[in-house]
Amino acid sequence: MATTAQWIEGARPRTLPNAIAPVLVGTGAAVSLDAGVWWKALLALIVSLALIVGVNFANDYSDGIRGTDDDRVGPLRLVGSKAASAGAVKRAAIGCFAVGAVAGLVLAATSAWWLVIVGLVCIAGAWYYTGGSKPYGYSGFGEIAVFVFFGLVAVLGTQFVQAEQIDWAGVLAAVAVGSFSSAVLVANNLRDIPTDTESGKLTLAVRLGDTRTRYLHLVLLVVPFAMTVVLIARTPWALVGLLALPFAARANSPVRKGAHGFELIPALRDSGLAMLVWGASTGVALAFA
């Protein structure tokens, strides 16, 4: 039976910036339209956190029953390591999705009911990333999904439920956060190229190969800072987003230097940290625009 510490590790806390950063910057974008609503921001954060933890448990379950996680390089996987039963991990995933759904329903009821459809698509996207008979994460579409769900949808959804509109600054912020979020997954999949190739998991990294995947990680980390420059048109304070640059450089360092296996884990951590710093600083800048 898994310990509390193992469940926490199985939830993959290093991925939490993917959930927190879009809400921070999306709320800043809403405040810039004089429409920030603190309790809606809090509910958006609950939705985002519930979905990221839910998708992590869902991936643990689906990869575990397929045997993909039997020979891992990275952190603990509950089912693959047999620390927890597949059924228990599946129930944990469903429980997280349920929490996110309840919070999302409140937001939909107080803004726009069509958001229910968006929420259902997000939950389906989370489950079928590695679940079902033909998981799209096994076909190289994981980075696109992360860009859409934890970039565009999360940022613009957070802005919309508060301001009931989106604007160009929100779109640029969404592109930036989506790029950061995709960079985290690219670093993860770069590390797992050998084991994913062996198990038949055709991630984008497997399809691109080692060298091109490393270039992709760099490009994805550059995009947010290009968005920072454009956001100066909204407020010169957007330049505070450059505070994330040292973290992004540190994230790319092991990737650039040809690290493999465990040596790439800091790239995941620092890609997420760069995203969190950029999201927080840019969110504050937009709020004071």
PDB file of C-alpha atoms in Angstrom:
ATOM      1  CA  MET A   1       0.000   0.000   0.000  1.00  0.00           C
ATOM      2  CA  ALA A   2       1.474   3.354  -1.027  1.00  0.00           C
ATOM      3  CA  THR A   3       2.559   5.792   1.666  1.00  0.00           C
ATOM      4  CA  THR A   4       1.429   9.418   1.777  1.00  0.00           C
ATOM      5  CA  ALA A   5       4.855  10.467   0.507  1.00  0.00           C
ATOM      6  CA  GLN A   6       4.543   8.081  -2.440  1.00  0.00           C
ATOM      7  CA  TRP A   7       1.084   9.407  -3.317  1.00  0.00           C
ATOM      8  CA  ILE A   8       2.451  12.947  -3.251  1.00  0.00           C
ATOM      9  CA  GLU A   9       5.337  11.921  -5.510  1.00  0.00           C
ATOM     10  CA  GLY A  10       2.865  10.095  -7.769  1.00  0.00           C
ATOM     11  CA  ALA A  11       0.897  13.331  -8.130  1.00  0.00           C
ATOM     12  CA  ARG A  12       4.080  14.780  -9.731  1.00  0.00           C
ATOM     13  CA  PRO A  13       4.390  18.064  -7.798  1.00  0.00           C
ATOM     14  CA  ARG A  14       7.012  19.307 -10.271  1.00  0.00           C
ATOM     15  CA  THR A  15       4.181  19.751 -12.785  1.00  0.00           C
ATOM     16  CA  LEU A  16       2.120  22.069 -10.536  1.00  0.00           C
ATOM     17  CA  PRO A  17       3.571  25.245 -12.125  1.00  0.00           C
ATOM     18  CA  ASN A  18       1.723  24.133 -15.281  1.00  0.00           C
ATOM     19  CA  ALA A  19      -1.501  24.661 -13.330  1.00  0.00           C
ATOM     20  CA  ILE A  20      -0.583  27.714 -11.245  1.00  0.00           C
ATOM     21  CA  ALA A  21       1.137  29.933 -13.832  1.00  0.00           C
ATOM     22  CA  PRO A  22      -1.808  30.161 -16.271  1.00  0.00           C
ATOM     23  CA  VAL A  23      -4.187  31.220 -13.493  1.00  0.00           C
ATOM     24  CA  LEU A  24      -1.772  33.887 -12.255  1.00  0.00           C
ATOM     25  CA  VAL A  25      -1.261  35.465 -15.653  1.00  0.00           C
ATOM     26  CA  GLY A  26      -4.892  34.952 -16.707  1.00  0.00           C
ATOM     27  CA  THR A  27      -6.041  36.756 -13.583  1.00  0.00           C
ATOM     28  CA  GLY A  28      -3.585  39.567 -14.289  1.00  0.00           C
ATOM     29  CA  ALA A  29      -5.029  39.847 -17.783  1.00  0.00           C
ATOM     30  CA  ALA A  30      -8.556  40.036 -16.326  1.00  0.00           C
ATOM     31  CA  VAL A  31      -7.535  42.713 -13.814  1.00  0.00           C
ATOM     32  CA  SER A  32      -6.020  44.713 -16.668  1.00  0.00           C
ATOM     33  CA  LEU A  33      -9.576  44.904 -18.047  1.00  0.00           C
ATOM     34  CA  ASP A  34     -10.796  46.110 -14.634  1.00  0.00           C
ATOM     35  CA  ALA A  35     -12.598  42.835 -14.105  1.00  0.00           C
ATOM     36  CA  GLY A  36     -10.683  40.748 -11.565  1.00  0.00           C
ATOM     37  CA  VAL A  37     -12.869  38.546  -9.325  1.00  0.00           C
ATOM     38  CA  TRP A  38     -10.865  36.880  -6.561  1.00  0.00           C
ATOM     39  CA  TRP A  39     -13.211  33.961  -5.883  1.00  0.00           C
ATOM     40  CA  LYS A  40     -13.455  33.100  -9.573  1.00  0.00           C
ATOM     41  CA  ALA A  41      -9.655  33.164  -9.760  1.00  0.00           C
ATOM     42  CA  LEU A  42      -9.571  30.769  -6.800  1.00  0.00           C
ATOM     43  CA  LEU A  43     -12.066  28.423  -8.456  1.00  0.00           C
ATOM     44  CA  ALA A  44     -10.053  28.570 -11.692  1.00  0.00           C
ATOM     45  CA  LEU A  45      -6.976  27.563  -9.688  1.00  0.00           C
ATOM     46  CA  ILE A  46      -8.863  24.628  -8.160  1.00  0.00           C
ATOM     47  CA  VAL A  47      -9.953  23.496 -11.634  1.00  0.00           C
ATOM     48  CA  SER A  48      -6.409  23.801 -12.991  1.00  0.00           C
ATOM     49  CA  LEU A  49      -4.779  21.985 -10.058  1.00  0.00           C
ATOM     50  CA  ALA A  50      -7.399  19.234 -10.075  1.00  0.00           C
ATOM     51  CA  LEU A  51      -6.902  18.634 -13.792  1.00  0.00           C
ATOM     52  CA  ILE A  52      -3.094  18.527 -13.645  1.00  0.00           C
ATOM     53  CA  VAL A  53      -3.068  16.095 -10.713  1.00  0.00           C
ATOM     54  CA  GLY A  54      -5.880  14.117 -12.316  1.00  0.00           C
ATOM     55  CA  VAL A  55      -4.053  13.780 -15.614  1.00  0.00           C
ATOM     56  CA  ASN A  56      -0.892  12.739 -13.751  1.00  0.00           C
ATOM     57  CA  PHE A  57      -2.740   9.952 -11.934  1.00  0.00           C
ATOM     58  CA  ALA A  58      -4.543   8.990 -15.148  1.00  0.00           C
ATOM     59  CA  ASN A  59      -1.208   8.730 -16.968  1.00  0.00           C
ATOM     60  CA  ASP A  60       0.239   6.708 -14.097  1.00  0.00           C
ATOM     61  CA  TYR A  61      -2.702   4.308 -14.341  1.00  0.00           C
ATOM     62  CA  SER A  62      -2.752   3.972 -18.135  1.00  0.00           C
ATOM     63  CA  ASP A  63       1.020   3.695 -18.544  1.00  0.00           C
ATOM     64  CA  GLY A  64       1.171   1.303 -15.601  1.00  0.00           C
ATOM     65  CA  ILE A  65      -1.351  -1.198 -16.932  1.00  0.00           C
ATOM     66  CA  ARG A  66       0.350  -1.094 -20.345  1.00  0.00           C
ATOM     67  CA  GLY A  67       3.750  -1.793 -18.800  1.00  0.00           C
ATOM     68  CA  THR A  68       5.235   1.443 -20.155  1.00  0.00           C
ATOM     69  CA  ASP A  69       6.500   2.405 -16.676  1.00  0.00           C
ATOM     70  CA  ASP A  70       8.040  -0.974 -15.817  1.00  0.00           C
ATOM     71  CA  ASP A  71      11.559   0.276 -16.567  1.00  0.00           C
ATOM     72  CA  ARG A  72      11.653   3.979 -15.724  1.00  0.00           C
ATOM     73  CA  VAL A  73      14.487   6.468 -15.437  1.00  0.00           C
ATOM     74  CA  GLY A  74      12.475   9.236 -13.790  1.00  0.00           C
ATOM     75  CA  PRO A  75      10.592   9.615 -10.492  1.00  0.00           C
ATOM     76  CA  LEU A  76       8.267   7.042  -8.939  1.00  0.00           C
ATOM     77  CA  ARG A  77       5.181   5.829 -10.761  1.00  0.00           C
ATOM     78  CA  LEU A  78       2.633   4.264  -8.448  1.00  0.00           C
ATOM     79  CA  VAL A  79       1.275   1.498 -10.680  1.00  0.00           C
ATOM     80  CA  GLY A  80       4.536   0.734 -12.488  1.00  0.00           C
ATOM     81  CA  SER A  81       6.410   0.371  -9.185  1.00  0.00           C
ATOM     82  CA  LYS A  82       3.480  -1.578  -7.672  1.00  0.00           C
ATOM     83  CA  ALA A  83       3.385   0.885  -4.776  1.00  0.00           C
ATOM     84  CA  ALA A  84      -0.378   1.235  -5.372  1.00  0.00           C
ATOM     85  CA  SER A  85      -2.949  -0.816  -7.221  1.00  0.00           C
ATOM     86  CA  ALA A  86      -4.139   0.253 -10.644  1.00  0.00           C
ATOM     87  CA  GLY A  87      -7.689   0.556  -9.299  1.00  0.00           C
ATOM     88  CA  ALA A  88      -6.639   2.898  -6.498  1.00  0.00           C
ATOM     89  CA  VAL A  89      -4.755   5.190  -8.883  1.00  0.00           C
ATOM     90  CA  LYS A  90      -7.676   5.188 -11.321  1.00  0.00           C
ATOM     91  CA  ARG A  91     -10.046   6.207  -8.512  1.00  0.00           C
ATOM     92  CA  ALA A  92      -7.655   8.985  -7.489  1.00  0.00           C
ATOM     93  CA  ALA A  93      -7.679  10.315 -11.057  1.00  0.00           C
ATOM     94  CA  ILE A  94     -11.474  10.215 -11.259  1.00  0.00           C
ATOM     95  CA  GLY A  95     -11.721  11.938  -7.870  1.00  0.00           C
ATOM     96  CA  CYS A  96      -9.497  14.782  -9.054  1.00  0.00           C
ATOM     97  CA  PHE A  97     -11.531  15.188 -12.240  1.00  0.00           C
ATOM     98  CA  ALA A  98     -14.696  15.300 -10.134  1.00  0.00           C
ATOM     99  CA  VAL A  99     -13.299  18.101  -7.962  1.00  0.00           C
ATOM    100  CA  GLY A 100     -12.331  20.051 -11.067  1.00  0.00           C
ATOM    101  CA  ALA A 101     -15.755  19.441 -12.611  1.00  0.00           C
ATOM    102  CA  VAL A 102     -17.614  20.783  -9.569  1.00  0.00           C
ATOM    103  CA  ALA A 103     -15.502  23.954  -9.445  1.00  0.00           C
ATOM    104  CA  GLY A 104     -15.860  24.320 -13.209  1.00  0.00           C
ATOM    105  CA  LEU A 105     -19.642  24.010 -13.029  1.00  0.00           C
ATOM    106  CA  VAL A 106     -19.779  26.897 -10.570  1.00  0.00           C
ATOM    107  CA  LEU A 107     -17.704  29.026 -12.940  1.00  0.00           C
ATOM    108  CA  ALA A 108     -19.891  28.042 -15.894  1.00  0.00           C
ATOM    109  CA  ALA A 109     -23.059  28.832 -13.985  1.00  0.00           C
ATOM    110  CA  THR A 110     -21.771  32.314 -13.168  1.00  0.00           C
ATOM    111  CA  SER A 111     -20.297  33.163 -16.569  1.00  0.00           C
ATOM    112  CA  ALA A 112     -21.231  31.042 -19.615  1.00  0.00           C
ATOM    113  CA  TRP A 113     -22.760  27.567 -19.755  1.00  0.00           C
ATOM    114  CA  TRP A 114     -20.846  26.624 -22.898  1.00  0.00           C
ATOM    115  CA  LEU A 115     -17.821  26.369 -20.600  1.00  0.00           C
ATOM    116  CA  VAL A 116     -19.285  23.022 -19.520  1.00  0.00           C
ATOM    117  CA  ILE A 117     -18.437  21.702 -22.987  1.00  0.00           C
ATOM    118  CA  VAL A 118     -14.922  23.091 -22.702  1.00  0.00           C
ATOM    119  CA  GLY A 119     -14.550  21.358 -19.349  1.00  0.00           C
ATOM    120  CA  LEU A 120     -15.721  18.014 -20.723  1.00  0.00           C
ATOM    121  CA  VAL A 121     -13.247  18.310 -23.605  1.00  0.00           C
ATOM    122  CA  CYS A 122     -10.459  19.051 -21.092  1.00  0.00           C
ATOM    123  CA  ILE A 123     -11.297  16.006 -18.979  1.00  0.00           C
ATOM    124  CA  ALA A 124     -11.510  13.804 -22.081  1.00  0.00           C
ATOM    125  CA  GLY A 125      -8.186  15.204 -23.254  1.00  0.00           C
ATOM    126  CA  ALA A 126      -6.640  14.425 -19.878  1.00  0.00           C
ATOM    127  CA  TRP A 127      -7.885  10.835 -19.865  1.00  0.00           C
ATOM    128  CA  TYR A 128      -7.148   9.929 -23.478  1.00  0.00           C
ATOM    129  CA  TYR A 129      -3.631  11.375 -23.412  1.00  0.00           C
ATOM    130  CA  THR A 130      -2.433   7.914 -22.403  1.00  0.00           C
ATOM    131  CA  GLY A 131      -5.801   6.178 -21.892  1.00  0.00           C
ATOM    132  CA  GLY A 132      -8.083   4.317 -24.244  1.00  0.00           C
ATOM    133  CA  SER A 133      -7.189   2.034 -27.109  1.00  0.00           C
ATOM    134  CA  LYS A 134      -5.445   4.764 -29.133  1.00  0.00           C
ATOM    135  CA  PRO A 135      -3.914   7.323 -26.737  1.00  0.00           C
ATOM    136  CA  TYR A 136      -2.861  10.453 -28.597  1.00  0.00           C
ATOM    137  CA  GLY A 137       0.127  10.928 -26.308  1.00  0.00           C
ATOM    138  CA  TYR A 138       1.566   7.759 -27.841  1.00  0.00           C
ATOM    139  CA  SER A 139       1.300   9.300 -31.306  1.00  0.00           C
ATOM    140  CA  GLY A 140       3.254  12.518 -30.756  1.00  0.00           C
ATOM    141  CA  PHE A 141       0.418  14.936 -29.964  1.00  0.00           C
ATOM    142  CA  GLY A 142       1.152  15.433 -26.274  1.00  0.00           C
ATOM    143  CA  GLU A 143       2.925  18.766 -26.636  1.00  0.00           C
ATOM    144  CA  ILE A 144       0.101  20.183 -28.749  1.00  0.00           C
ATOM    145  CA  ALA A 145      -2.448  19.114 -26.128  1.00  0.00           C
ATOM    146  CA  VAL A 146      -0.423  20.658 -23.302  1.00  0.00           C
ATOM    147  CA  PHE A 147      -0.081  23.897 -25.283  1.00  0.00           C
ATOM    148  CA  VAL A 148      -3.829  24.026 -25.862  1.00  0.00           C
ATOM    149  CA  PHE A 149      -5.134  22.884 -22.461  1.00  0.00           C
ATOM    150  CA  PHE A 150      -2.571  24.359 -20.051  1.00  0.00           C
ATOM    151  CA  GLY A 151      -1.784  27.358 -22.226  1.00  0.00           C
ATOM    152  CA  LEU A 152      -4.634  28.660 -24.347  1.00  0.00           C
ATOM    153  CA  VAL A 153      -7.583  27.198 -22.442  1.00  0.00           C
ATOM    154  CA  ALA A 154      -6.205  27.726 -18.936  1.00  0.00           C
ATOM    155  CA  VAL A 155      -5.055  31.326 -19.400  1.00  0.00           C
ATOM    156  CA  LEU A 156      -7.913  32.539 -21.579  1.00  0.00           C
ATOM    157  CA  GLY A 157     -10.446  30.589 -19.547  1.00  0.00           C
ATOM    158  CA  THR A 158      -9.204  32.265 -16.361  1.00  0.00           C
ATOM    159  CA  GLN A 159      -9.427  35.678 -18.011  1.00  0.00           C
ATOM    160  CA  PHE A 160     -12.864  34.998 -19.485  1.00  0.00           C
ATOM    161  CA  VAL A 161     -14.620  33.733 -16.351  1.00  0.00           C
ATOM    162  CA  GLN A 162     -13.621  36.953 -14.594  1.00  0.00           C
ATOM    163  CA  ALA A 163     -13.829  39.561 -17.366  1.00  0.00           C
ATOM    164  CA  GLU A 164     -16.317  37.759 -19.652  1.00  0.00           C
ATOM    165  CA  GLN A 165     -14.041  38.659 -22.551  1.00  0.00           C
ATOM    166  CA  ILE A 166     -10.521  38.007 -23.757  1.00  0.00           C
ATOM    167  CA  ASP A 167      -8.068  40.388 -25.381  1.00  0.00           C
ATOM    168  CA  TRP A 168      -4.817  40.323 -27.329  1.00  0.00           C
ATOM    169  CA  ALA A 169      -2.691  40.559 -24.167  1.00  0.00           C
ATOM    170  CA  GLY A 170      -4.402  37.483 -22.789  1.00  0.00           C
ATOM    171  CA  VAL A 171      -3.772  35.618 -26.046  1.00  0.00           C
ATOM    172  CA  LEU A 172      -0.063  36.469 -26.001  1.00  0.00           C
ATOM    173  CA  ALA A 173       0.183  35.412 -22.372  1.00  0.00           C
ATOM    174  CA  ALA A 174      -1.581  32.147 -23.226  1.00  0.00           C
ATOM    175  CA  VAL A 175       0.896  31.436 -26.037  1.00  0.00           C
ATOM    176  CA  ALA A 176       3.785  32.115 -23.660  1.00  0.00           C
ATOM    177  CA  VAL A 177       2.490  29.842 -20.894  1.00  0.00           C
ATOM    178  CA  GLY A 178       1.593  27.142 -23.416  1.00  0.00           C
ATOM    179  CA  SER A 179       5.150  27.238 -24.747  1.00  0.00           C
ATOM    180  CA  PHE A 180       6.609  26.932 -21.261  1.00  0.00           C
ATOM    181  CA  SER A 181       4.252  24.077 -20.447  1.00  0.00           C
ATOM    182  CA  SER A 182       5.170  22.258 -23.649  1.00  0.00           C
ATOM    183  CA  ALA A 183       8.866  22.752 -22.821  1.00  0.00           C
ATOM    184  CA  VAL A 184       8.331  20.854 -19.566  1.00  0.00           C
ATOM    185  CA  LEU A 185       6.855  17.906 -21.472  1.00  0.00           C
ATOM    186  CA  VAL A 186       9.560  18.064 -24.132  1.00  0.00           C
ATOM    187  CA  ALA A 187      12.242  17.796 -21.424  1.00  0.00           C
ATOM    188  CA  ASN A 188      10.383  14.852 -19.889  1.00  0.00           C
ATOM    189  CA  ASN A 189      10.005  13.055 -23.210  1.00  0.00           C
ATOM    190  CA  LEU A 190      13.616  13.766 -24.185  1.00  0.00           C
ATOM    191  CA  ARG A 191      14.694  11.956 -21.038  1.00  0.00           C
ATOM    192  CA  ASP A 192      12.400   9.019 -21.868  1.00  0.00           C
ATOM    193  CA  ILE A 193      13.332   8.549 -25.551  1.00  0.00           C
ATOM    194  CA  PRO A 194      15.149   5.214 -24.955  1.00  0.00           C
ATOM    195  CA  THR A 195      12.405   3.611 -22.836  1.00  0.00           C
ATOM    196  CA  ASP A 196       9.556   5.079 -24.894  1.00  0.00           C
ATOM    197  CA  THR A 197      11.143   3.781 -28.098  1.00  0.00           C
ATOM    198  CA  GLU A 198      11.461   0.331 -26.597  1.00  0.00           C
ATOM    199  CA  SER A 199       7.838   0.300 -25.397  1.00  0.00           C
ATOM    200  CA  GLY A 200       6.452   1.660 -28.688  1.00  0.00           C
ATOM    201  CA  LYS A 201       5.402   5.020 -27.262  1.00  0.00           C
ATOM    202  CA  LEU A 202       5.878   7.346 -30.236  1.00  0.00           C
ATOM    203  CA  THR A 203       6.087  10.701 -28.463  1.00  0.00           C
ATOM    204  CA  LEU A 204       7.093  13.802 -30.395  1.00  0.00           C
ATOM    205  CA  ALA A 205      10.605  13.393 -28.968  1.00  0.00           C
ATOM    206  CA  VAL A 206      10.816   9.850 -30.327  1.00  0.00           C
ATOM    207  CA  ARG A 207       9.602  11.039 -33.726  1.00  0.00           C
ATOM    208  CA  LEU A 208      11.973  14.026 -33.870  1.00  0.00           C
ATOM    209  CA  GLY A 209      14.969  12.250 -32.413  1.00  0.00           C
ATOM    210  CA  ASP A 210      17.386  13.433 -29.748  1.00  0.00           C
ATOM    211  CA  THR A 211      19.033  16.382 -31.532  1.00  0.00           C
ATOM    212  CA  ARG A 212      15.911  18.049 -32.924  1.00  0.00           C
ATOM    213  CA  THR A 213      14.087  17.597 -29.618  1.00  0.00           C
ATOM    214  CA  ARG A 214      16.842  19.559 -27.889  1.00  0.00           C
ATOM    215  CA  TYR A 215      16.408  22.405 -30.401  1.00  0.00           C
ATOM    216  CA  LEU A 216      12.653  22.328 -29.831  1.00  0.00           C
ATOM    217  CA  HIS A 217      13.140  22.766 -26.082  1.00  0.00           C
ATOM    218  CA  LEU A 218      15.209  25.890 -26.734  1.00  0.00           C
ATOM    219  CA  VAL A 219      12.651  27.358 -29.144  1.00  0.00           C
ATOM    220  CA  LEU A 220       9.810  26.803 -26.698  1.00  0.00           C
ATOM    221  CA  LEU A 221      11.753  28.630 -23.972  1.00  0.00           C
ATOM    222  CA  VAL A 222      12.494  31.579 -26.281  1.00  0.00           C
ATOM    223  CA  VAL A 223       8.866  32.153 -27.354  1.00  0.00           C
ATOM    224  CA  PRO A 224       7.640  33.500 -23.972  1.00  0.00           C
ATOM    225  CA  PHE A 225      10.297  36.204 -23.941  1.00  0.00           C
ATOM    226  CA  ALA A 226       9.323  37.237 -27.455  1.00  0.00           C
ATOM    227  CA  MET A 227       5.783  37.609 -26.070  1.00  0.00           C
ATOM    228  CA  THR A 228       7.218  39.731 -23.246  1.00  0.00           C
ATOM    229  CA  VAL A 229       8.640  42.183 -25.773  1.00  0.00           C
ATOM    230  CA  VAL A 230       5.284  42.480 -27.558  1.00  0.00           C
ATOM    231  CA  LEU A 231       3.425  42.929 -24.264  1.00  0.00           C
ATOM    232  CA  ILE A 232       5.363  46.149 -23.700  1.00  0.00           C
ATOM    233  CA  ALA A 233       2.712  47.676 -25.960  1.00  0.00           C
ATOM    234  CA  ARG A 234       0.223  47.048 -23.119  1.00  0.00           C
ATOM    235  CA  THR A 235       2.540  48.086 -20.296  1.00  0.00           C
ATOM    236  CA  PRO A 236       6.302  48.681 -20.003  1.00  0.00           C
ATOM    237  CA  TRP A 237       6.109  46.742 -16.747  1.00  0.00           C
ATOM    238  CA  ALA A 238       5.782  43.600 -18.876  1.00  0.00           C
ATOM    239  CA  LEU A 239       9.586  43.654 -18.938  1.00  0.00           C
ATOM    240  CA  VAL A 240       9.534  42.146 -15.443  1.00  0.00           C
ATOM    241  CA  GLY A 241       8.799  38.891 -17.253  1.00  0.00           C
ATOM    242  CA  LEU A 242      12.511  38.864 -18.095  1.00  0.00           C
ATOM    243  CA  LEU A 243      13.099  37.873 -14.462  1.00  0.00           C
ATOM    244  CA  ALA A 244      12.334  34.348 -15.663  1.00  0.00           C
ATOM    245  CA  LEU A 245      15.181  34.415 -18.191  1.00  0.00           C
ATOM    246  CA  PRO A 246      17.902  33.051 -15.845  1.00  0.00           C
ATOM    247  CA  PHE A 247      15.633  30.161 -14.882  1.00  0.00           C
ATOM    248  CA  ALA A 248      14.908  29.402 -18.536  1.00  0.00           C
ATOM    249  CA  ALA A 249      18.634  29.466 -19.334  1.00  0.00           C
ATOM    250  CA  ARG A 250      19.316  27.106 -16.450  1.00  0.00           C
ATOM    251  CA  ALA A 251      16.500  24.824 -17.641  1.00  0.00           C
ATOM    252  CA  ASN A 252      17.989  24.557 -21.108  1.00  0.00           C
ATOM    253  CA  SER A 253      21.547  24.090 -19.891  1.00  0.00           C
ATOM    254  CA  PRO A 254      21.491  20.287 -19.391  1.00  0.00           C
ATOM    255  CA  VAL A 255      19.496  19.911 -22.623  1.00  0.00           C
ATOM    256  CA  ARG A 256      22.017  22.024 -24.534  1.00  0.00           C
ATOM    257  CA  LYS A 257      24.969  20.173 -23.017  1.00  0.00           C
ATOM    258  CA  GLY A 258      23.694  16.757 -24.096  1.00  0.00           C
ATOM    259  CA  ALA A 259      22.568  15.392 -20.722  1.00  0.00           C
ATOM    260  CA  HIS A 260      20.634  12.124 -20.606  1.00  0.00           C
ATOM    261  CA  GLY A 261      18.523  10.185 -18.132  1.00  0.00           C
ATOM    262  CA  PHE A 262      18.483  11.473 -14.564  1.00  0.00           C
ATOM    263  CA  GLU A 263      20.697  14.385 -15.609  1.00  0.00           C
ATOM    264  CA  LEU A 264      17.679  15.864 -17.449  1.00  0.00           C
ATOM    265  CA  ILE A 265      15.411  16.002 -14.401  1.00  0.00           C
ATOM    266  CA  PRO A 266      16.627  19.538 -13.506  1.00  0.00           C
ATOM    267  CA  ALA A 267      15.494  20.638 -16.972  1.00  0.00           C
ATOM    268  CA  LEU A 268      11.913  19.654 -16.073  1.00  0.00           C
ATOM    269  CA  ARG A 269      12.096  21.402 -12.711  1.00  0.00           C
ATOM    270  CA  ASP A 270      13.634  24.601 -14.042  1.00  0.00           C
ATOM    271  CA  SER A 271      11.359  24.792 -17.103  1.00  0.00           C
ATOM    272  CA  GLY A 272       8.424  24.737 -14.687  1.00  0.00           C
ATOM    273  CA  LEU A 273      10.095  27.256 -12.377  1.00  0.00           C
ATOM    274  CA  ALA A 274      10.747  29.619 -15.294  1.00  0.00           C
ATOM    275  CA  MET A 275       7.063  29.342 -16.234  1.00  0.00           C
ATOM    276  CA  LEU A 276       5.974  30.103 -12.670  1.00  0.00           C
ATOM    277  CA  VAL A 277       8.245  33.145 -12.380  1.00  0.00           C
ATOM    278  CA  TRP A 278       7.142  34.429 -15.798  1.00  0.00           C
ATOM    279  CA  GLY A 279       3.460  33.862 -15.015  1.00  0.00           C
ATOM    280  CA  ALA A 280       3.633  35.565 -11.624  1.00  0.00           C
ATOM    281  CA  SER A 281       5.689  38.556 -12.750  1.00  0.00           C
ATOM    282  CA  THR A 282       3.743  39.090 -15.978  1.00  0.00           C
ATOM    283  CA  GLY A 283       0.439  38.646 -14.182  1.00  0.00           C
ATOM    284  CA  VAL A 284       1.363  41.389 -11.721  1.00  0.00           C
ATOM    285  CA  ALA A 285       2.559  43.625 -14.573  1.00  0.00           C
ATOM    286  CA  LEU A 286      -0.722  43.217 -16.455  1.00  0.00           C
ATOM    287  CA  ALA A 287      -2.739  43.822 -13.295  1.00  0.00           C
ATOM    288  CA  PHE A 288      -1.067  47.219 -12.914  1.00  0.00           C
ATOM    289  CA  ALA A 289      -1.303  48.086 -16.613  1.00  0.00           C
TER     290      ALA A 289
END
